[in-house]
Amino acid sequence: MGRIFNANRIASMTTSIFATMSKMAFDYNATNLGQGFPDFDGPTWIMEAAFDAMKSGKNQYAPSPGIMSLRKAVKDYHKKYYDLDWNENEIVVTAGATEALYSTIQAFIEQGDEVVIFEPFYDSYLADIILAGGQPICVTLHKPNFDFVKEELEAAISKKTKMIILNTPHNPTGKLFSKEELEFIANLAIKNDLLVVSDEVYEFLTFDGATHIPIATIEGMKKRTITISSTGKTFGMTGWKIGYAIANELLSTAIQKVHQWTTFAVNTPGQHAMAHAISMLESYLPEFRKTYKEKRDIIYKELKKTNFKPHLPLGSYFIMVDLPDGKFNDDVDAATNLVREHGVATIPPSVFYLKSDEGKTMLRLCFAKQNETIIEGIAKMGKI
Ligand SMILES: Cc1ncc(COP(=O)(O)O)c(C=O)c1O
């Protein structure tokens, strides 16, 4: 076939680093600290709630924006934990945060619009911006604390900027944006009349008393913020792909328009189960946080014994480590060597940067793993 059928907009898209590293992990039978999801199951009582929903006939299409009880549960927890008042029409249930991001960016970004993202970034932001014809503009979160330079953020904003994408708690650095940083971003957004997309999928995964602050709580921001989260992260069931976008009705109506022609609706029994799960957040969260804090502490302590220098994360289930001096050419070399020669898979983070070379000096590890898996993987890294 001589004709090339691929649309130009997918030309720059390659296989994601996660698929590449997972294949290598499988090929070399490696301990997998690369994949960004738990290697243990979510709560049985949520599965039972889904089965109950199936048995009681909740098996046909859900309303496109999501079932009312799930949207109400989301509304209620935003009031309870953040003192934010939404109504059900301001919430769109999507196929994971991934679809919420896609639908949001499709709804607002068009050819030539600039979107400011912080690097290292979650890689779907880049793909979504490119698919919409937008232009990503990066601002680096610099080592060692992964702070941004205020002047760099100011300089990234131009007449063409329409949106800033924020992710807190942050994948892959584990950073929580502080109130002061959020206020700075908020001021710029207001001054330049920008939308802010706030990806908060790790909102309940915070450690050492650090608090997650949704940027929608900063004065003047509620009406220009699209907050995105995912039950997959909160309840450790990423395979269910149930997420949501929350924004004032003008914005959520636009997101809903894309959603109705993308997935139309998200699986019905899963939504019923997650409505129940969210209503149980208060009793669920202490154990959830304790489990992940223990894993965070184990990985940090074990890494301290190796030549890889860990950056202590305050949120998410990722940790960044500096490569040992003089051992590797860069992160890809290190990740390839670790999986092939030492049987441990990690993620080389340089793919999450467009501007800075800092990613080449680190690796990303995921600690949403059984404690023995973490200890085994880090012991293998300790051989270097
Ligand atoms: C920062 C961030 N946003 C969004 C997602 C996607 O979430 P979901 O699985 O609900 O689509 C992930 C998943 O790893 C993530 O880390």
mmCIF file of C-alpha atoms and ligand atoms in Angstrom:
data_model
loop_
_atom_site.group_PDB
_atom_site.id
_atom_site.type_symbol
_atom_site.label_atom_id
_atom_site.label_comp_id
_atom_site.label_asym_id
_atom_site.label_seq_id
_atom_site.Cartn_x
_atom_site.Cartn_y
_atom_site.Cartn_z
ATOM 1 C CA MET A 1 0.000 0.000 0.000
ATOM 2 C CA GLY A 2 1.655 3.208 -1.169
ATOM 3 C CA ARG A 3 -0.708 5.576 0.551
ATOM 4 C CA ILE A 4 0.084 6.771 4.077
ATOM 5 C CA PHE A 5 -3.145 6.860 6.010
ATOM 6 C CA ASN A 6 -1.874 8.168 9.366
ATOM 7 C CA ALA A 7 -2.995 11.671 10.280
ATOM 8 C CA ASN A 8 -0.119 14.138 10.641
ATOM 9 C CA ARG A 9 -1.111 14.899 14.207
ATOM 10 C CA ILE A 10 0.015 11.436 15.366
ATOM 11 C CA ALA A 11 3.386 11.633 13.604
ATOM 12 C CA SER A 12 5.313 12.616 16.738
ATOM 13 C CA MET A 13 3.702 9.917 18.882
ATOM 14 C CA THR A 14 5.821 6.918 19.753
ATOM 15 C CA THR A 15 5.227 3.923 22.030
ATOM 16 C CA SER A 16 5.074 5.191 25.605
ATOM 17 C CA ILE A 17 8.054 4.609 27.869
ATOM 18 C CA PHE A 18 5.794 2.632 30.221
ATOM 19 C CA ALA A 19 4.994 0.053 27.551
ATOM 20 C CA THR A 20 8.678 -0.171 26.550
ATOM 21 C CA MET A 21 9.917 -0.655 30.127
ATOM 22 C CA SER A 22 7.119 -3.076 31.018
ATOM 23 C CA LYS A 23 8.030 -5.236 28.023
ATOM 24 C CA MET A 24 11.688 -5.222 29.073
ATOM 25 C CA ALA A 25 10.691 -6.046 32.660
ATOM 26 C CA PHE A 26 8.742 -9.024 31.334
ATOM 27 C CA ASP A 27 11.500 -10.148 28.935
ATOM 28 C CA TYR A 28 14.140 -10.063 31.690
ATOM 29 C CA ASN A 29 11.792 -11.322 34.428
ATOM 30 C CA ALA A 30 12.696 -8.221 36.424
ATOM 31 C CA THR A 31 11.337 -6.808 39.683
ATOM 32 C CA ASN A 32 9.057 -4.072 38.372
ATOM 33 C CA LEU A 33 9.399 -0.724 40.151
ATOM 34 C CA GLY A 34 8.610 1.064 36.895
ATOM 35 C CA GLN A 35 4.884 0.550 36.325
ATOM 36 C CA GLY A 36 2.834 3.297 37.981
ATOM 37 C CA PHE A 37 0.127 1.199 39.589
ATOM 38 C CA PRO A 38 -0.295 -1.107 42.592
ATOM 39 C CA ASP A 39 0.765 -4.751 42.348
ATOM 40 C CA PHE A 40 -1.841 -5.572 45.021
ATOM 41 C CA ASP A 41 -5.619 -5.494 44.859
ATOM 42 C CA GLY A 42 -8.055 -2.776 45.874
ATOM 43 C CA PRO A 43 -10.670 -3.352 48.613
ATOM 44 C CA THR A 44 -12.970 -6.401 48.276
ATOM 45 C CA TRP A 45 -15.947 -4.397 49.575
ATOM 46 C CA ILE A 46 -15.769 -2.152 46.499
ATOM 47 C CA MET A 47 -15.747 -5.198 44.206
ATOM 48 C CA GLU A 48 -18.766 -6.527 46.111
ATOM 49 C CA ALA A 49 -20.572 -3.219 45.628
ATOM 50 C CA ALA A 50 -19.965 -3.502 41.857
ATOM 51 C CA PHE A 51 -21.258 -7.083 41.836
ATOM 52 C CA ASP A 52 -24.339 -6.038 43.828
ATOM 53 C CA ALA A 53 -24.961 -3.274 41.267
ATOM 54 C CA MET A 54 -24.655 -5.811 38.423
ATOM 55 C CA LYS A 55 -27.023 -8.240 40.126
ATOM 56 C CA SER A 56 -29.589 -5.504 40.674
ATOM 57 C CA GLY A 57 -29.731 -4.685 36.973
ATOM 58 C CA LYS A 58 -27.372 -1.708 36.775
ATOM 59 C CA ASN A 59 -25.930 -2.956 33.506
ATOM 60 C CA GLN A 60 -27.125 -0.565 30.803
ATOM 61 C CA TYR A 61 -25.692 2.792 29.722
ATOM 62 C CA ALA A 62 -25.294 5.302 32.506
ATOM 63 C CA PRO A 63 -26.326 8.927 31.901
ATOM 64 C CA SER A 64 -23.531 10.509 29.862
ATOM 65 C CA PRO A 65 -22.268 12.893 32.600
ATOM 66 C CA GLY A 66 -22.276 10.064 35.172
ATOM 67 C CA ILE A 67 -24.808 8.608 37.608
ATOM 68 C CA MET A 68 -26.246 11.129 40.028
ATOM 69 C CA SER A 69 -25.103 9.303 43.204
ATOM 70 C CA LEU A 70 -21.456 9.345 42.080
ATOM 71 C CA ARG A 71 -21.590 13.023 41.131
ATOM 72 C CA LYS A 72 -23.223 13.758 44.486
ATOM 73 C CA ALA A 73 -20.521 11.773 46.315
ATOM 74 C CA VAL A 74 -17.813 13.814 44.534
ATOM 75 C CA LYS A 75 -19.634 17.050 45.343
ATOM 76 C CA ASP A 76 -19.960 16.021 49.024
ATOM 77 C CA TYR A 77 -16.290 15.146 49.502
ATOM 78 C CA HIS A 78 -15.145 18.395 47.891
ATOM 79 C CA LYS A 79 -17.306 20.245 50.410
ATOM 80 C CA LYS A 80 -16.112 18.146 53.335
ATOM 81 C CA TYR A 81 -12.370 18.089 52.597
ATOM 82 C CA TYR A 82 -11.870 21.392 50.744
ATOM 83 C CA ASP A 83 -14.917 23.493 51.598
ATOM 84 C CA LEU A 84 -15.659 23.838 47.887
ATOM 85 C CA ASP A 85 -19.292 24.160 46.814
ATOM 86 C CA TRP A 86 -20.129 22.495 43.506
ATOM 87 C CA ASN A 87 -23.399 21.230 42.106
ATOM 88 C CA GLU A 88 -23.852 17.879 40.347
ATOM 89 C CA ASN A 89 -24.023 19.573 36.911
ATOM 90 C CA GLU A 90 -20.471 20.774 37.400
ATOM 91 C CA ILE A 91 -19.115 17.206 37.529
ATOM 92 C CA VAL A 92 -18.447 14.977 34.502
ATOM 93 C CA VAL A 93 -17.582 11.305 35.135
ATOM 94 C CA THR A 94 -14.984 10.098 32.635
ATOM 95 C CA ALA A 95 -13.011 6.980 31.680
ATOM 96 C CA GLY A 96 -10.241 7.727 34.157
ATOM 97 C CA ALA A 97 -8.427 10.999 34.610
ATOM 98 C CA THR A 98 -6.929 10.280 31.184
ATOM 99 C CA GLU A 99 -10.242 10.883 29.434
ATOM 100 C CA ALA A 100 -11.010 13.871 31.660
ATOM 101 C CA LEU A 101 -7.709 15.415 30.512
ATOM 102 C CA TYR A 102 -8.352 14.566 26.864
ATOM 103 C CA SER A 103 -11.932 15.889 26.873
ATOM 104 C CA THR A 104 -10.897 19.052 28.716
ATOM 105 C CA ILE A 105 -8.056 19.852 26.353
ATOM 106 C CA GLN A 106 -10.191 19.081 23.287
ATOM 107 C CA ALA A 107 -12.903 21.338 24.678
ATOM 108 C CA PHE A 108 -10.706 24.411 25.111
ATOM 109 C CA ILE A 109 -7.510 24.184 23.066
ATOM 110 C CA GLU A 110 -7.361 24.892 19.372
ATOM 111 C CA GLN A 111 -4.740 25.343 16.678
ATOM 112 C CA GLY A 112 -1.980 27.649 17.861
ATOM 113 C CA ASP A 113 -3.086 27.996 21.500
ATOM 114 C CA GLU A 114 -0.227 27.725 23.967
ATOM 115 C CA VAL A 115 -0.495 25.570 27.062
ATOM 116 C CA VAL A 116 1.996 25.958 29.907
ATOM 117 C CA ILE A 117 3.000 22.687 31.557
ATOM 118 C CA PHE A 118 5.486 21.980 34.324
ATOM 119 C CA GLU A 119 8.203 19.465 33.488
ATOM 120 C CA PRO A 120 8.691 16.660 34.335
ATOM 121 C CA PHE A 121 5.097 16.212 33.132
ATOM 122 C CA TYR A 122 2.635 13.346 33.051
ATOM 123 C CA ASP A 123 3.042 12.363 29.424
ATOM 124 C CA SER A 124 -0.599 12.383 28.371
ATOM 125 C CA TYR A 125 -0.642 16.206 28.703
ATOM 126 C CA LEU A 126 1.758 16.485 25.811
ATOM 127 C CA ALA A 127 -0.166 14.049 23.596
ATOM 128 C CA ASP A 128 -3.490 15.764 24.372
ATOM 129 C CA ILE A 129 -2.117 19.218 23.569
ATOM 130 C CA ILE A 130 -0.614 18.008 20.291
ATOM 131 C CA LEU A 131 -3.836 16.191 19.294
ATOM 132 C CA ALA A 132 -5.727 19.437 19.840
ATOM 133 C CA GLY A 133 -3.235 21.390 17.681
ATOM 134 C CA GLY A 134 -1.905 23.322 20.666
ATOM 135 C CA GLN A 135 1.658 24.224 21.552
ATOM 136 C CA PRO A 136 3.165 22.974 24.850
ATOM 137 C CA ILE A 137 5.402 25.477 26.684
ATOM 138 C CA CYS A 138 7.462 23.941 29.489
ATOM 139 C CA VAL A 139 8.497 25.365 32.844
ATOM 140 C CA THR A 140 11.016 23.193 34.691
ATOM 141 C CA LEU A 141 10.604 22.032 38.281
ATOM 142 C CA HIS A 142 14.265 22.192 39.268
ATOM 143 C CA LYS A 143 16.191 19.809 41.495
ATOM 144 C CA PRO A 144 16.653 19.380 44.425
ATOM 145 C CA ASN A 145 13.220 20.551 45.662
ATOM 146 C CA PHE A 146 11.493 20.597 42.285
ATOM 147 C CA ASP A 147 10.548 24.258 42.645
ATOM 148 C CA PHE A 148 9.882 26.465 39.627
ATOM 149 C CA VAL A 149 11.565 29.799 39.061
ATOM 150 C CA LYS A 150 8.884 32.486 39.163
ATOM 151 C CA GLU A 151 10.462 34.495 36.344
ATOM 152 C CA GLU A 152 10.527 31.363 34.154
ATOM 153 C CA LEU A 153 6.807 30.867 34.645
ATOM 154 C CA GLU A 154 6.090 34.533 33.930
ATOM 155 C CA ALA A 155 8.218 34.374 30.785
ATOM 156 C CA ALA A 156 6.382 31.254 29.571
ATOM 157 C CA ILE A 157 3.113 33.163 29.322
ATOM 158 C CA SER A 158 2.414 34.962 26.068
ATOM 159 C CA LYS A 159 -0.566 36.462 24.247
ATOM 160 C CA LYS A 160 -1.261 32.974 22.878
ATOM 161 C CA THR A 161 -1.429 31.239 26.265
ATOM 162 C CA LYS A 162 -4.844 29.820 27.106
ATOM 163 C CA MET A 163 -4.181 27.297 29.849
ATOM 164 C CA ILE A 164 -1.779 26.193 32.574
ATOM 165 C CA ILE A 165 -1.735 22.515 33.535
ATOM 166 C CA LEU A 166 -0.811 21.775 37.098
ATOM 167 C CA ASN A 167 -0.353 18.429 38.834
ATOM 168 C CA THR A 168 -0.265 18.315 42.611
ATOM 169 C CA PRO A 169 0.683 16.005 44.337
ATOM 170 C CA HIS A 170 3.080 15.616 41.467
ATOM 171 C CA ASN A 171 3.993 12.581 39.381
ATOM 172 C CA PRO A 172 6.945 11.849 39.134
ATOM 173 C CA THR A 173 8.652 14.065 41.749
ATOM 174 C CA GLY A 174 6.301 13.641 44.733
ATOM 175 C CA LYS A 175 6.195 17.432 45.117
ATOM 176 C CA LEU A 176 3.211 19.185 46.689
ATOM 177 C CA PHE A 177 2.745 22.717 45.384
ATOM 178 C CA SER A 178 2.741 25.099 48.351
ATOM 179 C CA LYS A 179 0.066 27.712 49.043
ATOM 180 C CA GLU A 180 2.519 30.419 48.051
ATOM 181 C CA GLU A 181 3.314 28.726 44.723
ATOM 182 C CA LEU A 182 -0.369 28.168 44.013
ATOM 183 C CA GLU A 183 -1.127 31.811 44.768
ATOM 184 C CA PHE A 184 1.585 32.888 42.387
ATOM 185 C CA ILE A 185 0.150 30.660 39.625
ATOM 186 C CA ALA A 186 -3.376 31.851 40.458
ATOM 187 C CA ASN A 187 -2.350 35.523 40.190
ATOM 188 C CA LEU A 188 -0.844 34.932 36.779
ATOM 189 C CA ALA A 189 -3.909 32.996 35.624
ATOM 190 C CA ILE A 190 -6.214 35.796 36.747
ATOM 191 C CA LYS A 191 -4.019 38.580 35.359
ATOM 192 C CA ASN A 192 -3.763 36.890 31.965
ATOM 193 C CA ASP A 193 -7.297 35.456 31.937
ATOM 194 C CA LEU A 194 -6.197 31.802 31.697
ATOM 195 C CA LEU A 195 -7.774 28.460 32.485
ATOM 196 C CA VAL A 196 -6.002 26.182 34.962
ATOM 197 C CA VAL A 197 -6.324 22.411 34.696
ATOM 198 C CA SER A 198 -5.419 20.911 38.043
ATOM 199 C CA ASP A 199 -4.645 17.195 37.933
ATOM 200 C CA GLU A 200 -5.149 16.041 41.520
ATOM 201 C CA VAL A 201 -5.289 12.264 41.087
ATOM 202 C CA TYR A 202 -2.981 11.766 44.113
ATOM 203 C CA GLU A 203 -4.990 14.186 46.303
ATOM 204 C CA PHE A 204 -5.217 11.699 49.211
ATOM 205 C CA LEU A 205 -1.665 10.383 48.950
ATOM 206 C CA THR A 206 0.236 12.847 51.113
ATOM 207 C CA PHE A 207 2.780 12.193 53.857
ATOM 208 C CA ASP A 208 4.367 13.730 56.939
ATOM 209 C CA GLY A 209 1.422 16.054 57.616
ATOM 210 C CA ALA A 210 1.781 17.831 54.237
ATOM 211 C CA THR A 211 -1.580 19.112 53.013
ATOM 212 C CA HIS A 212 -2.830 19.006 49.472
ATOM 213 C CA ILE A 213 -4.308 22.359 48.447
ATOM 214 C CA PRO A 214 -6.633 22.381 45.417
ATOM 215 C CA ILE A 215 -5.938 25.543 43.405
ATOM 216 C CA ALA A 216 -9.734 26.000 43.054
ATOM 217 C CA THR A 217 -9.740 27.028 46.742
ATOM 218 C CA ILE A 218 -7.553 30.079 46.027
ATOM 219 C CA GLU A 219 -9.580 33.260 45.707
ATOM 220 C CA GLY A 220 -10.784 33.976 42.175
ATOM 221 C CA MET A 221 -9.792 30.521 40.886
ATOM 222 C CA LYS A 222 -12.921 28.395 41.211
ATOM 223 C CA LYS A 223 -14.476 29.775 38.046
ATOM 224 C CA ARG A 224 -11.348 29.252 35.912
ATOM 225 C CA THR A 225 -10.158 25.873 37.250
ATOM 226 C CA ILE A 226 -10.917 22.413 35.928
ATOM 227 C CA THR A 227 -10.078 19.936 38.694
ATOM 228 C CA ILE A 228 -9.424 16.368 37.612
ATOM 229 C CA SER A 229 -9.143 13.288 39.785
ATOM 230 C CA SER A 230 -9.512 9.518 39.638
ATOM 231 C CA THR A 231 -11.014 6.794 41.830
ATOM 232 C CA GLY A 232 -8.357 4.515 40.326
ATOM 233 C CA LYS A 233 -5.667 6.165 42.455
ATOM 234 C CA THR A 234 -7.753 6.831 45.578
ATOM 235 C CA PHE A 235 -9.002 3.253 45.827
ATOM 236 C CA GLY A 236 -6.083 1.454 44.192
ATOM 237 C CA MET A 237 -8.173 0.171 41.279
ATOM 238 C CA THR A 238 -6.609 1.780 38.247
ATOM 239 C CA GLY A 239 -8.076 -0.826 35.870
ATOM 240 C CA TRP A 240 -11.621 0.395 36.493
ATOM 241 C CA LYS A 241 -10.819 3.708 34.815
ATOM 242 C CA ILE A 242 -13.339 5.880 36.646
ATOM 243 C CA GLY A 243 -12.316 9.514 36.926
ATOM 244 C CA TYR A 244 -13.985 12.919 36.766
ATOM 245 C CA ALA A 245 -13.591 16.562 35.853
ATOM 246 C CA ILE A 246 -15.068 19.315 38.037
ATOM 247 C CA ALA A 247 -15.550 22.879 36.823
ATOM 248 C CA ASN A 248 -18.143 25.641 36.770
ATOM 249 C CA GLU A 249 -21.105 24.897 34.550
ATOM 250 C CA LEU A 250 -19.911 26.900 31.535
ATOM 251 C CA LEU A 251 -16.697 24.892 31.464
ATOM 252 C CA SER A 252 -18.150 21.510 32.456
ATOM 253 C CA THR A 253 -20.785 21.816 29.701
ATOM 254 C CA ALA A 254 -17.988 22.200 27.145
ATOM 255 C CA ILE A 255 -16.125 19.178 28.586
ATOM 256 C CA GLN A 256 -19.363 17.168 28.580
ATOM 257 C CA LYS A 257 -19.786 17.911 24.850
ATOM 258 C CA VAL A 258 -16.489 16.193 24.042
ATOM 259 C CA HIS A 259 -17.117 13.406 26.562
ATOM 260 C CA GLN A 260 -20.455 12.511 24.948
ATOM 261 C CA TRP A 261 -18.728 11.859 21.615
ATOM 262 C CA THR A 262 -15.652 10.189 23.080
ATOM 263 C CA THR A 263 -16.841 7.517 25.522
ATOM 264 C CA PHE A 264 -20.448 8.768 25.944
ATOM 265 C CA ALA A 265 -20.671 7.118 29.386
ATOM 266 C CA VAL A 266 -18.519 5.188 31.851
ATOM 267 C CA ASN A 267 -19.326 1.623 32.945
ATOM 268 C CA THR A 268 -22.428 1.642 35.141
ATOM 269 C CA PRO A 269 -21.752 -0.916 37.923
ATOM 270 C CA GLY A 270 -18.305 0.554 38.513
ATOM 271 C CA GLN A 271 -19.839 4.002 38.984
ATOM 272 C CA HIS A 272 -22.289 2.630 41.571
ATOM 273 C CA ALA A 273 -19.454 0.932 43.426
ATOM 274 C CA MET A 274 -17.317 4.091 43.399
ATOM 275 C CA ALA A 275 -20.239 6.231 44.606
ATOM 276 C CA HIS A 276 -20.360 3.908 47.609
ATOM 277 C CA ALA A 277 -16.551 3.900 47.981
ATOM 278 C CA ILE A 278 -16.359 7.719 48.037
ATOM 279 C CA SER A 279 -19.107 7.842 50.664
ATOM 280 C CA MET A 280 -16.807 5.664 52.828
ATOM 281 C CA LEU A 281 -13.708 7.877 52.387
ATOM 282 C CA GLU A 282 -13.469 8.924 56.010
ATOM 283 C CA SER A 283 -13.158 5.380 57.339
ATOM 284 C CA TYR A 284 -11.092 4.205 54.345
ATOM 285 C CA LEU A 285 -8.419 6.898 54.222
ATOM 286 C CA PRO A 286 -6.438 6.332 57.476
ATOM 287 C CA GLU A 287 -5.454 2.746 56.540
ATOM 288 C CA PHE A 288 -4.802 3.736 52.906
ATOM 289 C CA ARG A 289 -2.461 6.522 53.960
ATOM 290 C CA LYS A 290 -0.742 4.363 56.565
ATOM 291 C CA THR A 291 -0.068 1.629 53.982
ATOM 292 C CA TYR A 292 1.496 4.056 51.506
ATOM 293 C CA LYS A 293 3.461 5.946 54.144
ATOM 294 C CA GLU A 294 4.999 2.650 55.234
ATOM 295 C CA LYS A 295 5.951 1.905 51.617
ATOM 296 C CA ARG A 296 7.354 5.400 51.142
ATOM 297 C CA ASP A 297 9.458 4.989 54.297
ATOM 298 C CA ILE A 298 10.704 1.541 53.265
ATOM 299 C CA ILE A 299 11.783 2.613 49.789
ATOM 300 C CA TYR A 300 13.487 5.763 51.099
ATOM 301 C CA LYS A 301 15.342 3.883 53.845
ATOM 302 C CA GLU A 302 16.449 1.093 51.495
ATOM 303 C CA LEU A 303 17.555 3.585 48.826
ATOM 304 C CA LYS A 304 19.657 5.430 51.387
ATOM 305 C CA LYS A 305 21.791 2.278 51.636
ATOM 306 C CA THR A 306 22.560 2.399 47.891
ATOM 307 C CA ASN A 307 24.543 4.747 45.659
ATOM 308 C CA PHE A 308 21.298 6.193 44.224
ATOM 309 C CA LYS A 309 20.316 9.373 46.076
ATOM 310 C CA PRO A 310 16.560 9.551 46.762
ATOM 311 C CA HIS A 311 14.489 12.767 46.830
ATOM 312 C CA LEU A 312 11.958 12.309 49.645
ATOM 313 C CA PRO A 313 8.420 12.640 48.178
ATOM 314 C CA LEU A 314 5.651 14.371 50.171
ATOM 315 C CA GLY A 315 2.908 12.985 47.955
ATOM 316 C CA SER A 316 2.003 10.493 45.166
ATOM 317 C CA TYR A 317 3.464 6.981 44.990
ATOM 318 C CA PHE A 318 6.628 7.874 43.104
ATOM 319 C CA ILE A 319 10.160 8.672 44.166
ATOM 320 C CA MET A 320 12.950 10.191 42.089
ATOM 321 C CA VAL A 321 16.556 9.109 42.612
ATOM 322 C CA ASP A 322 19.784 10.678 41.385
ATOM 323 C CA LEU A 323 22.082 8.370 39.434
ATOM 324 C CA PRO A 324 25.382 7.475 41.109
ATOM 325 C CA ASP A 325 28.283 9.626 39.862
ATOM 326 C CA GLY A 326 30.170 8.355 36.828
ATOM 327 C CA LYS A 327 28.382 5.006 36.473
ATOM 328 C CA PHE A 328 26.021 5.689 33.563
ATOM 329 C CA ASN A 329 25.835 7.934 30.494
ATOM 330 C CA ASP A 330 22.255 8.997 31.274
ATOM 331 C CA ASP A 331 18.883 7.805 32.622
ATOM 332 C CA VAL A 332 18.095 5.585 29.612
ATOM 333 C CA ASP A 333 21.496 3.915 29.912
ATOM 334 C CA ALA A 334 20.898 3.397 33.659
ATOM 335 C CA ALA A 335 17.358 2.031 33.250
ATOM 336 C CA THR A 336 18.453 -0.308 30.452
ATOM 337 C CA ASN A 337 21.445 -1.545 32.429
ATOM 338 C CA LEU A 338 19.381 -2.062 35.587
ATOM 339 C CA VAL A 339 16.767 -4.182 33.857
ATOM 340 C CA ARG A 340 19.188 -6.205 31.730
ATOM 341 C CA GLU A 341 22.062 -6.753 34.148
ATOM 342 C CA HIS A 342 20.415 -6.472 37.560
ATOM 343 C CA GLY A 343 16.775 -7.485 36.977
ATOM 344 C CA VAL A 344 15.023 -4.364 38.186
ATOM 345 C CA ALA A 345 12.782 -2.150 36.046
ATOM 346 C CA THR A 346 12.550 1.625 36.570
ATOM 347 C CA ILE A 347 11.434 4.550 34.409
ATOM 348 C CA PRO A 348 13.970 6.909 32.775
ATOM 349 C CA PRO A 349 12.336 10.318 33.310
ATOM 350 C CA SER A 350 14.017 12.305 30.507
ATOM 351 C CA VAL A 351 10.935 11.537 28.365
ATOM 352 C CA PHE A 352 8.934 13.742 30.752
ATOM 353 C CA TYR A 353 11.016 16.821 29.849
ATOM 354 C CA LEU A 354 11.125 18.940 26.690
ATOM 355 C CA LYS A 355 13.437 21.710 27.863
ATOM 356 C CA SER A 356 15.798 20.706 30.628
ATOM 357 C CA ASP A 357 18.391 17.903 30.731
ATOM 358 C CA GLU A 358 17.796 17.292 34.443
ATOM 359 C CA GLY A 359 15.748 14.177 33.673
ATOM 360 C CA LYS A 360 18.885 12.481 32.372
ATOM 361 C CA THR A 361 20.369 12.509 35.867
ATOM 362 C CA MET A 362 17.540 10.601 37.592
ATOM 363 C CA LEU A 363 15.272 7.550 37.591
ATOM 364 C CA ARG A 364 11.642 7.285 38.665
ATOM 365 C CA LEU A 365 10.579 4.428 40.920
ATOM 366 C CA CYS A 366 7.028 3.501 41.946
ATOM 367 C CA PHE A 367 6.433 2.280 45.507
ATOM 368 C CA ALA A 368 2.822 1.150 45.052
ATOM 369 C CA LYS A 369 4.265 -2.332 45.368
ATOM 370 C CA GLN A 370 4.287 -5.082 47.971
ATOM 371 C CA ASN A 371 6.901 -4.383 50.642
ATOM 372 C CA GLU A 372 8.928 -7.475 49.660
ATOM 373 C CA THR A 373 8.956 -6.331 46.021
ATOM 374 C CA ILE A 374 10.279 -2.912 47.056
ATOM 375 C CA ILE A 375 12.998 -4.429 49.248
ATOM 376 C CA GLU A 376 13.988 -6.943 46.547
ATOM 377 C CA GLY A 377 14.142 -4.285 43.812
ATOM 378 C CA ILE A 378 16.194 -1.817 45.843
ATOM 379 C CA ALA A 379 18.584 -4.570 46.985
ATOM 380 C CA LYS A 380 19.275 -5.209 43.278
ATOM 381 C CA MET A 381 19.996 -1.509 42.771
ATOM 382 C CA GLY A 382 22.326 -1.694 45.769
ATOM 383 C CA LYS A 383 24.687 -3.898 43.715
ATOM 384 C CA ILE A 384 25.756 -0.821 41.735
HETATM 385 C C1 LIG B 1 -0.580 12.580 37.166
HETATM 386 C C2 LIG B 1 -1.525 11.582 36.555
HETATM 387 N N1 LIG B 1 -2.624 12.017 35.935
HETATM 388 C C3 LIG B 1 -3.487 11.170 35.370
HETATM 389 C C4 LIG B 1 -3.291 9.801 35.404
HETATM 390 C C5 LIG B 1 -4.258 8.891 34.725
HETATM 391 O O1 LIG B 1 -5.259 8.457 35.600
HETATM 392 P P1 LIG B 1 -6.336 7.375 35.167
HETATM 393 O O2 LIG B 1 -5.715 6.027 35.324
HETATM 394 O O3 LIG B 1 -7.484 7.601 36.094
HETATM 395 O O4 LIG B 1 -6.702 7.628 33.752
HETATM 396 C C6 LIG B 1 -2.149 9.292 36.042
HETATM 397 C C7 LIG B 1 -1.881 7.840 36.063
HETATM 398 O O5 LIG B 1 -0.792 7.379 36.326
HETATM 399 C C8 LIG B 1 -1.251 10.217 36.649
HETATM 400 O O6 LIG B 1 -0.142 9.794 37.276
#
